[in-house]
CSV table of C-alpha atoms and ligand atoms in Angstrom, one decimal:
chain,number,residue,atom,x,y,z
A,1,UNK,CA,29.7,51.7,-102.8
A,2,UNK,CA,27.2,53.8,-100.9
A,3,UNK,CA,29.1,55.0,-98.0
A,4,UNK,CA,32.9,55.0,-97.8
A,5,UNK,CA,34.6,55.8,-94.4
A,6,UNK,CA,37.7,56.7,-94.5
A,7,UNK,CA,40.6,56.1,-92.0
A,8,UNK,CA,38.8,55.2,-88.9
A,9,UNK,CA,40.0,54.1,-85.7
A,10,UNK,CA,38.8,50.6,-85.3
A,11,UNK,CA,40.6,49.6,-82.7
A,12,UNK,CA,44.5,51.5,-80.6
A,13,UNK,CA,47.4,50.3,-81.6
A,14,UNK,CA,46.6,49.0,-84.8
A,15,UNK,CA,46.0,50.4,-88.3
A,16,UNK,CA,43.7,53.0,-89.5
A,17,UNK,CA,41.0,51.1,-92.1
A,18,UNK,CA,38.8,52.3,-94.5
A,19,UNK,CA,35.1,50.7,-94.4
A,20,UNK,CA,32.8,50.5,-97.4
A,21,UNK,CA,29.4,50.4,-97.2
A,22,UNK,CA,26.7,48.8,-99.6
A,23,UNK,CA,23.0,48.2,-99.3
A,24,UNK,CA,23.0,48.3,-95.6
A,25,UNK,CA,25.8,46.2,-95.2
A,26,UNK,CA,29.5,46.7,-94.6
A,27,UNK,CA,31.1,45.2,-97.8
A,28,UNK,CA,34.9,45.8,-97.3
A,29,UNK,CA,37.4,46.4,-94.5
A,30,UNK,CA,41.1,47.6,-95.5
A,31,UNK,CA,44.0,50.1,-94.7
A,32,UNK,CA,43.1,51.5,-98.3
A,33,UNK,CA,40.1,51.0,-100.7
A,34,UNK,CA,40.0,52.9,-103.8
A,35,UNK,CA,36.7,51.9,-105.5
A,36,UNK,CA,34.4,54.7,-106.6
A,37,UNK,CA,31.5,55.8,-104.1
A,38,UNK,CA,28.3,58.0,-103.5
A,39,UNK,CA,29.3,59.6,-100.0
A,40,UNK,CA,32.5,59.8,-99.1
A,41,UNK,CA,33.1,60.8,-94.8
A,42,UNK,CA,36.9,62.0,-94.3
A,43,UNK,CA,37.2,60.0,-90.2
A,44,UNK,CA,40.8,61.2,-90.0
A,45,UNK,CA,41.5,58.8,-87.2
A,46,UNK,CA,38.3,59.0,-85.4
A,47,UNK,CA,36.8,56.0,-83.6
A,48,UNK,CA,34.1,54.0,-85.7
A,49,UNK,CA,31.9,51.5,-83.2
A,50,UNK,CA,28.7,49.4,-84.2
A,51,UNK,CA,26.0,51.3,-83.2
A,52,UNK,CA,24.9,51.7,-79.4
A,53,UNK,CA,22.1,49.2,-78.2
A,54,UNK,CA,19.7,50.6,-75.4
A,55,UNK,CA,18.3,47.6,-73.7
A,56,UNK,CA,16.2,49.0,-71.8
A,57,UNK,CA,13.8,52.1,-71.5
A,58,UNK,CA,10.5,53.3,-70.5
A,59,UNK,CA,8.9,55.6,-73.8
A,60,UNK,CA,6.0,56.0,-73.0
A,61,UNK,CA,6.5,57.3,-69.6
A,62,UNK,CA,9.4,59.7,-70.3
A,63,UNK,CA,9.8,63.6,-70.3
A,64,UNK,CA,6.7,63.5,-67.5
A,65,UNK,CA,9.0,64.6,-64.3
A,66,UNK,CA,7.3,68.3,-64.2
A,67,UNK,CA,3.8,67.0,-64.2
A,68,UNK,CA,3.7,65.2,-60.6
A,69,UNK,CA,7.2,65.5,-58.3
A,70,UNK,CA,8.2,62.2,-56.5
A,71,UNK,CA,8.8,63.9,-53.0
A,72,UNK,CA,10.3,61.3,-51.2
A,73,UNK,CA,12.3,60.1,-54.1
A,74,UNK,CA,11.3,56.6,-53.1
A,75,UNK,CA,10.9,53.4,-55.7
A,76,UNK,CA,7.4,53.3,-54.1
A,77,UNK,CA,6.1,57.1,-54.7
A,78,UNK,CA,7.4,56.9,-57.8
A,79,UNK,CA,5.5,53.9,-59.0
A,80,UNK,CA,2.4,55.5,-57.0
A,81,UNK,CA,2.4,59.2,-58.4
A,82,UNK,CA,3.5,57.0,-61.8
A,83,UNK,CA,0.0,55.1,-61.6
A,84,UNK,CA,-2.1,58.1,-60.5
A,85,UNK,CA,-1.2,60.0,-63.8
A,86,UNK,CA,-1.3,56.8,-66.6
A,87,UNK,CA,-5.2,57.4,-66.7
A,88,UNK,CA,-4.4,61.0,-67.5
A,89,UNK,CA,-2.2,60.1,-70.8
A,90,UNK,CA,-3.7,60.4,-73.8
A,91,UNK,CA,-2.8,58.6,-77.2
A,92,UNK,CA,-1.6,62.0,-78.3
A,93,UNK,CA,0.2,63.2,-75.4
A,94,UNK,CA,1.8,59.6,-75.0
A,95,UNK,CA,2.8,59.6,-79.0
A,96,UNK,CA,4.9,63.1,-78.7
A,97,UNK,CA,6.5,62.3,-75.5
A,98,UNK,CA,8.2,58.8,-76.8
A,99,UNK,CA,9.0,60.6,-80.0
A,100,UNK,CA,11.3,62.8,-78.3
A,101,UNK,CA,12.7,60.4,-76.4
A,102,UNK,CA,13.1,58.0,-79.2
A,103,UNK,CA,14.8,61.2,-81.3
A,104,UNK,CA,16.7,62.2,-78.1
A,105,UNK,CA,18.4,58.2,-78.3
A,106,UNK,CA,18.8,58.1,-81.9
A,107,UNK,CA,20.9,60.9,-82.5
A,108,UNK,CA,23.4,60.1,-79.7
A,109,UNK,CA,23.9,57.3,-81.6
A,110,UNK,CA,21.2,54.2,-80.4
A,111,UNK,CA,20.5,51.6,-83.6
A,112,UNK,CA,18.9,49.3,-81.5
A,113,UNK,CA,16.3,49.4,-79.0
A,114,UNK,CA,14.2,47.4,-76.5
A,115,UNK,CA,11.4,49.4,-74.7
A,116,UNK,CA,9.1,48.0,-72.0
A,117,UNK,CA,5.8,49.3,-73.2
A,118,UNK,CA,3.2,49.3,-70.4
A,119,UNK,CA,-0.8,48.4,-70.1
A,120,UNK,CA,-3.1,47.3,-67.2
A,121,UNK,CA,-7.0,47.6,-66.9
A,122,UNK,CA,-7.0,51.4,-65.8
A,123,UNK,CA,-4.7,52.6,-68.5
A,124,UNK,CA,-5.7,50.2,-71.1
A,125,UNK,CA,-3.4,49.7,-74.2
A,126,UNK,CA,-3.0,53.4,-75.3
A,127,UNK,CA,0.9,53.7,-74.4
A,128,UNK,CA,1.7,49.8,-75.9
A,129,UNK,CA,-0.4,50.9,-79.3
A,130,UNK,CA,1.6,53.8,-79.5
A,131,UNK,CA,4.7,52.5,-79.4
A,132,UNK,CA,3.9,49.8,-81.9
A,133,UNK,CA,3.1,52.7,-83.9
A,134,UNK,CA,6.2,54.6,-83.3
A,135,UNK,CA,7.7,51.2,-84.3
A,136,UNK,CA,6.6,51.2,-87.4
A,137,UNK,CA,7.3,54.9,-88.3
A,138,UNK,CA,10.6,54.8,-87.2
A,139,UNK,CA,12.2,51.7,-88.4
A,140,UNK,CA,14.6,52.8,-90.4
A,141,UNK,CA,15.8,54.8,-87.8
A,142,UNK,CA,16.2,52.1,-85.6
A,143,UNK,CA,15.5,48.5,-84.8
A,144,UNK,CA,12.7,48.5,-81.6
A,145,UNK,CA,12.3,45.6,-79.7
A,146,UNK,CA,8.8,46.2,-77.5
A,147,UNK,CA,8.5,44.7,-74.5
A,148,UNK,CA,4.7,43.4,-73.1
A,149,UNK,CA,5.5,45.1,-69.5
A,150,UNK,CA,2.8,44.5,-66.7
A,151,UNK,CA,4.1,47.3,-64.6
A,152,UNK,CA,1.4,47.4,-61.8
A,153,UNK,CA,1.7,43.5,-61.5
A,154,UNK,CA,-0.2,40.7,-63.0
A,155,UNK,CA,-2.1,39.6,-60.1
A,156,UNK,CA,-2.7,42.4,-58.0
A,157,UNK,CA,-4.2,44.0,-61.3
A,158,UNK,CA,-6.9,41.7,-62.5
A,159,UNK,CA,-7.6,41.7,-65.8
A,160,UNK,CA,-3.9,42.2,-66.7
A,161,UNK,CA,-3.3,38.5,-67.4
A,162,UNK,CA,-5.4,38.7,-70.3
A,163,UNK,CA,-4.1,42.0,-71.3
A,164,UNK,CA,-0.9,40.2,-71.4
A,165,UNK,CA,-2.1,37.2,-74.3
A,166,UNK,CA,-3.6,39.8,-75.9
A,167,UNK,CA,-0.6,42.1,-75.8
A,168,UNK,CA,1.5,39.4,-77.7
A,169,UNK,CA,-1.1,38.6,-80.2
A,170,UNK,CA,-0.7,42.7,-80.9
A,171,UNK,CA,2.9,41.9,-82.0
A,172,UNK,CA,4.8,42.3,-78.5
A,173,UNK,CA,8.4,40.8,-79.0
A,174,UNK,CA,9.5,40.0,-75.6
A,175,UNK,CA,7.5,39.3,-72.7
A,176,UNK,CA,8.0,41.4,-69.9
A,177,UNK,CA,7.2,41.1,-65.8
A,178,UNK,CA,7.9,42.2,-62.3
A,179,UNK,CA,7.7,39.3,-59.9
A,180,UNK,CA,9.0,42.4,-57.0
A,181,UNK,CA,5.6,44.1,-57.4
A,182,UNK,CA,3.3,40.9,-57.5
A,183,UNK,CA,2.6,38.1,-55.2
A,184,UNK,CA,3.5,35.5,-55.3
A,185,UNK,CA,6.3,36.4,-57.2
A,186,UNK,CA,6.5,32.5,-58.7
A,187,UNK,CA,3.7,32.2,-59.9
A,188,UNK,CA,4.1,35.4,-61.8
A,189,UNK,CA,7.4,34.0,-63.3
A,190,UNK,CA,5.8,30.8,-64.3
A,191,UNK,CA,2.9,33.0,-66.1
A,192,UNK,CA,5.5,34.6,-67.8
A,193,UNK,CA,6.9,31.9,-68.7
A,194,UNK,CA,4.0,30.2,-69.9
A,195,UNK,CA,3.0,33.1,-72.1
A,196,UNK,CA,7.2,33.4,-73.6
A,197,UNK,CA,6.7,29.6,-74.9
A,198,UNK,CA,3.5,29.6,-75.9
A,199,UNK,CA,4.5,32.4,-78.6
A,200,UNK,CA,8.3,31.6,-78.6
A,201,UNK,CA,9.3,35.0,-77.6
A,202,UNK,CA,12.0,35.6,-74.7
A,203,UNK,CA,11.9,37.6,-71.8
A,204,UNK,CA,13.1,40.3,-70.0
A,205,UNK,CA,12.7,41.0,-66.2
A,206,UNK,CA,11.8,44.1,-64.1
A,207,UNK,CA,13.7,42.1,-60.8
A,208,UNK,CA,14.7,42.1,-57.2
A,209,UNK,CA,14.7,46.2,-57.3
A,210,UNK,CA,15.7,46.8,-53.5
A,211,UNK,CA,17.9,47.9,-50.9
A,212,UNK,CA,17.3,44.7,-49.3
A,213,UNK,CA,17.9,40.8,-50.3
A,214,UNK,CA,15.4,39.5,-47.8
A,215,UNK,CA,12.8,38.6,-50.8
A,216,UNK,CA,14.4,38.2,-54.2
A,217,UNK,CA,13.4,35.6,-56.8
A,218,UNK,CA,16.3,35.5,-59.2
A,219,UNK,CA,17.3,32.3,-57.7
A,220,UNK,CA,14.0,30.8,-58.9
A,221,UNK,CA,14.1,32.7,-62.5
A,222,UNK,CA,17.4,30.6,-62.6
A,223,UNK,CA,16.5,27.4,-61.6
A,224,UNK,CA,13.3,28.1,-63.8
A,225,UNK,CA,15.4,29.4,-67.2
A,226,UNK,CA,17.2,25.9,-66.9
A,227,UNK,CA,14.1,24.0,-66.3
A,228,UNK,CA,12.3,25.3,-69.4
A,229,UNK,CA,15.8,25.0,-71.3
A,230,UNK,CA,15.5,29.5,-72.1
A,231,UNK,CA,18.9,29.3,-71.3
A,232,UNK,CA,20.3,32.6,-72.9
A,233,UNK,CA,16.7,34.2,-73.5
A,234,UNK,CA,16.4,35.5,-70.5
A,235,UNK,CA,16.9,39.1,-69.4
A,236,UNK,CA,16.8,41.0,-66.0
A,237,UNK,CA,16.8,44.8,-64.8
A,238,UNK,CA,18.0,46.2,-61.9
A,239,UNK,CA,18.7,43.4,-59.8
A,240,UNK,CA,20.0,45.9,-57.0
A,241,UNK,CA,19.4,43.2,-54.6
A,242,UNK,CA,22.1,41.5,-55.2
A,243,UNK,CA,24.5,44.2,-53.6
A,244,UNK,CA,22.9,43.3,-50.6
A,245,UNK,CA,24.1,39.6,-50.4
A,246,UNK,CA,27.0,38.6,-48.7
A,247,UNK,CA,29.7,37.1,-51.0
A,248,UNK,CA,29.2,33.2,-49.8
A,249,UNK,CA,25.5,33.7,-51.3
A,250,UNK,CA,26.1,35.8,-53.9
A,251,UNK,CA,28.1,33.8,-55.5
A,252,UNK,CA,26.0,31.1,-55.5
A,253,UNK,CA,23.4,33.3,-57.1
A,254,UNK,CA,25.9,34.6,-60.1
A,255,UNK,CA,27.1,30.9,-60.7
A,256,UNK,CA,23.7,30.0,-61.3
A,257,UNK,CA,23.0,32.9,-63.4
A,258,UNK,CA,25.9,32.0,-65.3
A,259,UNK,CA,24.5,28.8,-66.3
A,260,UNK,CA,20.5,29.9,-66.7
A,261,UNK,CA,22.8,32.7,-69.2
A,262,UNK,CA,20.5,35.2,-67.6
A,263,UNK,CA,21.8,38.8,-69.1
A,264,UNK,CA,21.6,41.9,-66.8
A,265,UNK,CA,20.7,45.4,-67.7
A,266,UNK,CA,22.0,47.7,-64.8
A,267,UNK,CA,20.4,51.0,-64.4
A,268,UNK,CA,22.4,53.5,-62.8
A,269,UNK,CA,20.5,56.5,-63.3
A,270,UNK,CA,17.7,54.6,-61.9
A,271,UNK,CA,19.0,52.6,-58.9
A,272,UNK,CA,21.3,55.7,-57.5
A,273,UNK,CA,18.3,57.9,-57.7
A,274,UNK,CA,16.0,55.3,-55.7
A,275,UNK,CA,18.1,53.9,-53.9
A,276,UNK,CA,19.3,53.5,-50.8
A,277,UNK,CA,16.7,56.2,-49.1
A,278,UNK,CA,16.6,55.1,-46.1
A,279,UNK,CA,20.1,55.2,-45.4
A,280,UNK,CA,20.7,57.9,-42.7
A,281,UNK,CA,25.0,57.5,-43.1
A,282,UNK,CA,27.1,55.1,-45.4
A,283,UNK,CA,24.5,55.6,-48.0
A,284,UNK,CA,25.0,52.5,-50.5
A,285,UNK,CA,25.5,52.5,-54.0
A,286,UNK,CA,22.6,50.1,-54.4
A,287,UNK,CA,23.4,49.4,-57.9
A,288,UNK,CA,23.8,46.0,-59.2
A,289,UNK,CA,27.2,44.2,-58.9
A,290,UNK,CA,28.4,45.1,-62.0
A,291,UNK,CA,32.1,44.2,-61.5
A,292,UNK,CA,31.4,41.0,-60.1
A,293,UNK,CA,28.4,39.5,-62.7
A,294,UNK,CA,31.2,40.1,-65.2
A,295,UNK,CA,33.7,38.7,-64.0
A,296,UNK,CA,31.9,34.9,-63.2
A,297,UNK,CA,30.7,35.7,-66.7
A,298,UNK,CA,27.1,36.7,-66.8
A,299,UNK,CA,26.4,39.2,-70.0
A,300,UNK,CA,26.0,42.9,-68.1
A,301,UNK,CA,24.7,45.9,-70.0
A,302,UNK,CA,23.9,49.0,-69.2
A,303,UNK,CA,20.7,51.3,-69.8
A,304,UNK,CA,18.9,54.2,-69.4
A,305,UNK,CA,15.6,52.7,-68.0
A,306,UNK,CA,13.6,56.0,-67.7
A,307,UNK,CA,14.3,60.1,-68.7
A,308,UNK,CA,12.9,62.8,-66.7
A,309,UNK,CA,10.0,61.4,-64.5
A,310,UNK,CA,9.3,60.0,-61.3
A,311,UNK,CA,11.9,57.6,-61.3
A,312,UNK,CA,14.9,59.5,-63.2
A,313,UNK,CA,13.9,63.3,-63.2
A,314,UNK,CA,16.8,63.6,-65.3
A,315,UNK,CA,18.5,62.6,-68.2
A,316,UNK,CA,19.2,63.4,-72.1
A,317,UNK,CA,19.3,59.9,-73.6
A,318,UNK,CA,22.9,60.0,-74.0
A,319,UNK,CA,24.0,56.0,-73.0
A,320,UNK,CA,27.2,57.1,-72.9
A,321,UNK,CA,26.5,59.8,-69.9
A,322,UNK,CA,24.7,56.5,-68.3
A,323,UNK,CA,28.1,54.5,-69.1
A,324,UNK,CA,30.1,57.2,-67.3
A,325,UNK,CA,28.3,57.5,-64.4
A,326,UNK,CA,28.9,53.4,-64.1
A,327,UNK,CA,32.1,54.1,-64.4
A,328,UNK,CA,32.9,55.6,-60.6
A,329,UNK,CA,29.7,53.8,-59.2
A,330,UNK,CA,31.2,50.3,-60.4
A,331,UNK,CA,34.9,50.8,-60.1
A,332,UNK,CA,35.7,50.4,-63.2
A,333,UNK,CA,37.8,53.2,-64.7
A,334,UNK,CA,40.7,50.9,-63.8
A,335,UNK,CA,43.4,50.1,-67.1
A,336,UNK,CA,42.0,46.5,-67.3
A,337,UNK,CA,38.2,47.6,-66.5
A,338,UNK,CA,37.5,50.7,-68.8
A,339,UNK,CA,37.9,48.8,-72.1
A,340,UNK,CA,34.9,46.6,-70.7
A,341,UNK,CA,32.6,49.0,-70.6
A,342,UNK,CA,31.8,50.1,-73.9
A,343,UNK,CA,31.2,46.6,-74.7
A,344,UNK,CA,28.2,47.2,-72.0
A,345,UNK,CA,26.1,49.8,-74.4
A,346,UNK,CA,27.4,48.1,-77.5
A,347,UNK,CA,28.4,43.9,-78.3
A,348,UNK,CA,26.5,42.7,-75.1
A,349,UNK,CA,22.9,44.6,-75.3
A,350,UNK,CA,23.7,43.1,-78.9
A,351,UNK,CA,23.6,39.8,-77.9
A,352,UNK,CA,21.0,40.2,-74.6
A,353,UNK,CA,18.6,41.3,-77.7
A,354,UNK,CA,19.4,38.1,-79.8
A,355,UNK,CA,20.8,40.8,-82.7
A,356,UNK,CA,21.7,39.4,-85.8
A,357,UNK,CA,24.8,40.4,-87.7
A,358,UNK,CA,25.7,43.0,-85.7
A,359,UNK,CA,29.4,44.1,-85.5
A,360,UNK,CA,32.1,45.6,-87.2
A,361,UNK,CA,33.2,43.1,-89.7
A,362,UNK,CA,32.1,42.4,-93.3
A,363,UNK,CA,29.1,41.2,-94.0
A,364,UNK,CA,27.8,42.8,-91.1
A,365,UNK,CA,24.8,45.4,-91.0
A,366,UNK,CA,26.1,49.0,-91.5
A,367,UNK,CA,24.8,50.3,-87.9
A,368,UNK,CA,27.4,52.4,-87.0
A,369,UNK,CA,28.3,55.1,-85.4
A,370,UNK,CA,31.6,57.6,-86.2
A,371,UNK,CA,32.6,59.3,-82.6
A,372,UNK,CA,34.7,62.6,-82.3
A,373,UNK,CA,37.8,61.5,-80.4
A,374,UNK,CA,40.5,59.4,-81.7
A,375,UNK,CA,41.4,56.7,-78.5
A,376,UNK,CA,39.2,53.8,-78.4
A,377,UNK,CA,40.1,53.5,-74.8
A,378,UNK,CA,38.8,57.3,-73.9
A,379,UNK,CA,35.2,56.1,-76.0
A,380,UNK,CA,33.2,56.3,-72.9
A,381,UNK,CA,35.6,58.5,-70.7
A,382,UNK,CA,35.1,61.4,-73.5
A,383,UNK,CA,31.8,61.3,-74.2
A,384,UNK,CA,32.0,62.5,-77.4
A,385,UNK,CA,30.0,63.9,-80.0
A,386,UNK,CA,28.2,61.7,-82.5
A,387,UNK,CA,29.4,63.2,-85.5
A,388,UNK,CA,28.0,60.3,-87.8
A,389,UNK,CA,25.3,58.0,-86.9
A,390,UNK,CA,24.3,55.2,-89.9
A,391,UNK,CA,21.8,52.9,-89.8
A,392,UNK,CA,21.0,50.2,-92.6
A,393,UNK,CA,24.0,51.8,-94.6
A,394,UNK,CA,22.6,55.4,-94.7
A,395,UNK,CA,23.4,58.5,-92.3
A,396,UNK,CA,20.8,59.5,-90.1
A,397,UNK,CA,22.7,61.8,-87.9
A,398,UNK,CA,25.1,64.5,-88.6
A,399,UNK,CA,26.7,66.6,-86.1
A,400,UNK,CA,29.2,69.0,-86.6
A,401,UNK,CA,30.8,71.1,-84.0
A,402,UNK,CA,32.8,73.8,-84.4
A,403,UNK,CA,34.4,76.1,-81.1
A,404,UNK,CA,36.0,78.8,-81.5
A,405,UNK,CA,38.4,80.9,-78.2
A,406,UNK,CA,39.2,83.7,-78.7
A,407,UNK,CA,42.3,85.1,-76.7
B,1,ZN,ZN1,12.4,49.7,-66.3
């Protein structure tokens, strides 16, 4: 074997296993192997997970917060000061920005990742070509999904409908959209659409980011998802309109979600930052219904979306900080709700990104990821350190943390 972990807390309340681990995949599962192999890591009851899936982030427009402040703290200055400074980026600049934020994920413990990767005439395809490259340099690091991302809209920005064919014949693997900053917001979700069958790719949603539900076009994305039979390849972030609906209506809108299998990445860090401005008293939470999506059954995740700049001027790339702060914001520390939530940062990005063999059983890839505490239940509630990240059966991240007190 290549890897052998030994006693590691797979799940409470059951036995301590040993996993072994050869070419990239995990070959045996029991409370005691005894076969020779090359590395040996001593877990001593820690908690081993699959590796962490970040389903959605910006990379190319991270770590930029000090260069222009978003006064207002509004979704609208932000995408304005946001646009003013794209023409600025260069290829270089761009390229060690997303590396840090790439590094910064990977070693708390992200395998996987989708990343909406932006272009529209005035910025041109410098950000999307950079992140293909980083794609390449880092994959076996980590799995990137890139996402073809029309931030500035397709319509309202001609010449970004062509960008967009031309971004999938680059190699884009999802297509991306945001029928809230376009008009008419149909028509850009039947482009969208159009472009996902023509190259058989799915897609994945910037959608309904508001206070307010007075304009939201989820219901049609549904309706549309089952038209075009995409049921289950269809993805959506934000979605903060929803809170806004009153439960009649809502939950006409989740059971039809439900059906379309339309996963949803909520962004706390986001949403919370954005959100809600214009609440003098009572300010809302104006984060996604997390609580309720899963409990009709729609597949919820949760993400980082952006780190430090006009949308999020903070951050680390930690998923489990963004877990955390889900946990007050969507009630659900309770007994029956915490257990749910590292599921949102692990098996259900898994499955919103179509991920194949991923898991903790054998035969599955060895993504994993060996966390300092020893209660599954406290994974999230702990944050702890990373002390072993694998990926494709080797260790990519060590950390080792030693405190001393002295009385
Ligand atoms: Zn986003």
């Amino acid at each position: 074997m290549d890897i052998l972990i030994k006693q590691a807390r797979l799940s409470d309340g059951e036995a301590l296993q040993d996993v072994g681990i050869k070419d990239g995949k995990i070959v045996a599962i029991s409370e005691s192997i005894t076969e020779n192999s090359v590395t040996v890591i001593e877990a001593q009851g820690r908690v081993l997970i699959p590796g962490l899936v970040e389903s959605h982030i910006h990379l190319d427009k991270a770590l930029i917060a000090d260069r222009k402040p978003n006064k207002s703290g509004t979704l609208q200055e932000a995408i304005s000061v946001t646009a003013e400074l794209k023409p600025t980026f260069t290829e270089e600049d761009i390229y060690a920005r997303a590396k840090r934020a790439l590094e910064m994920i990977i070693s708390h413990g992200v395998t996987a990742v989708r990343t909406h990767a932006e272009f529209d005439p005035a910025q041109g395809f410098s950000g999307f070509k950079t992140i293909m490259k980083l794609k390449e340099e880092y994959r076996d690091l980590i799995d990137m999904q890139i996402v073809a991302f029309p931030q500035e809209g397709i319509f309202k920005a001609p010449g970004t409908e062509k960008m967009m064919y031309e971004a999938m014949e680059m190699g884009a693997d999802v297509v991306g959209g945001i029928p809230y900053n376009d008009a008419p917001a149909d028509k850009h979700i039947d482009l969208v659409f159009e472009i996902a069958k023509k190259y058989d790719k799915d897609i994945d949603l910037h959608q309904d980011f508001s206070d307010e539900a007075t304009d939201i076009s989820i219901e049609y994305l549904c309706k549309k998802t089952i038209a075009e039979n995409y049921h289950g390849r269809v993805s959506v972030g934000h979605l903060t309109a929803l809170h806004a609906l009153e439960p009649e209506r809502l939950n006409e809108i989740i059971a039809l979600m439900a059906e379309a299998q339309i996963s949803v990445m909520a962004l706390p860090a986001t949403d919370l930052h954005l959100g809600a401005r214009n609440d003098l008293y009572n300010v809302r939470r104006a984060v996604t219904p997390i609580r309720k999506l899963r409990d009709v059954g729609v597949n919820v995740c949760l993400a980082t979306n952006n780190i430090r700049n006009a949308f999020t001027p903070y951050g680390n790339g930690d998923l489990m900080q963004i877990a955390m702060l889900a946990i007050p914001v969507g009630h659900l520390g309770g007994a029956d709700d915490l257990p749910t939530v590292l599921p949102m940062i692990t098996d259900n990005p898994a499955k919103a990104l179509g991920l194949q063999h991923y898991g903790l059983q054998v035969g599955d890839n060895a993504d994993l990821v060996l966390l300092d505490t020893k209660v599954k239940a406290d994974a999230i509630i702990d944050i702890p350190e990373r002390n072993y990240v694998i990926k494709n059966g080797k260790i990519t991240v060590e950390v080792k943390k030693e405190v001393t007190i002295f009385k």
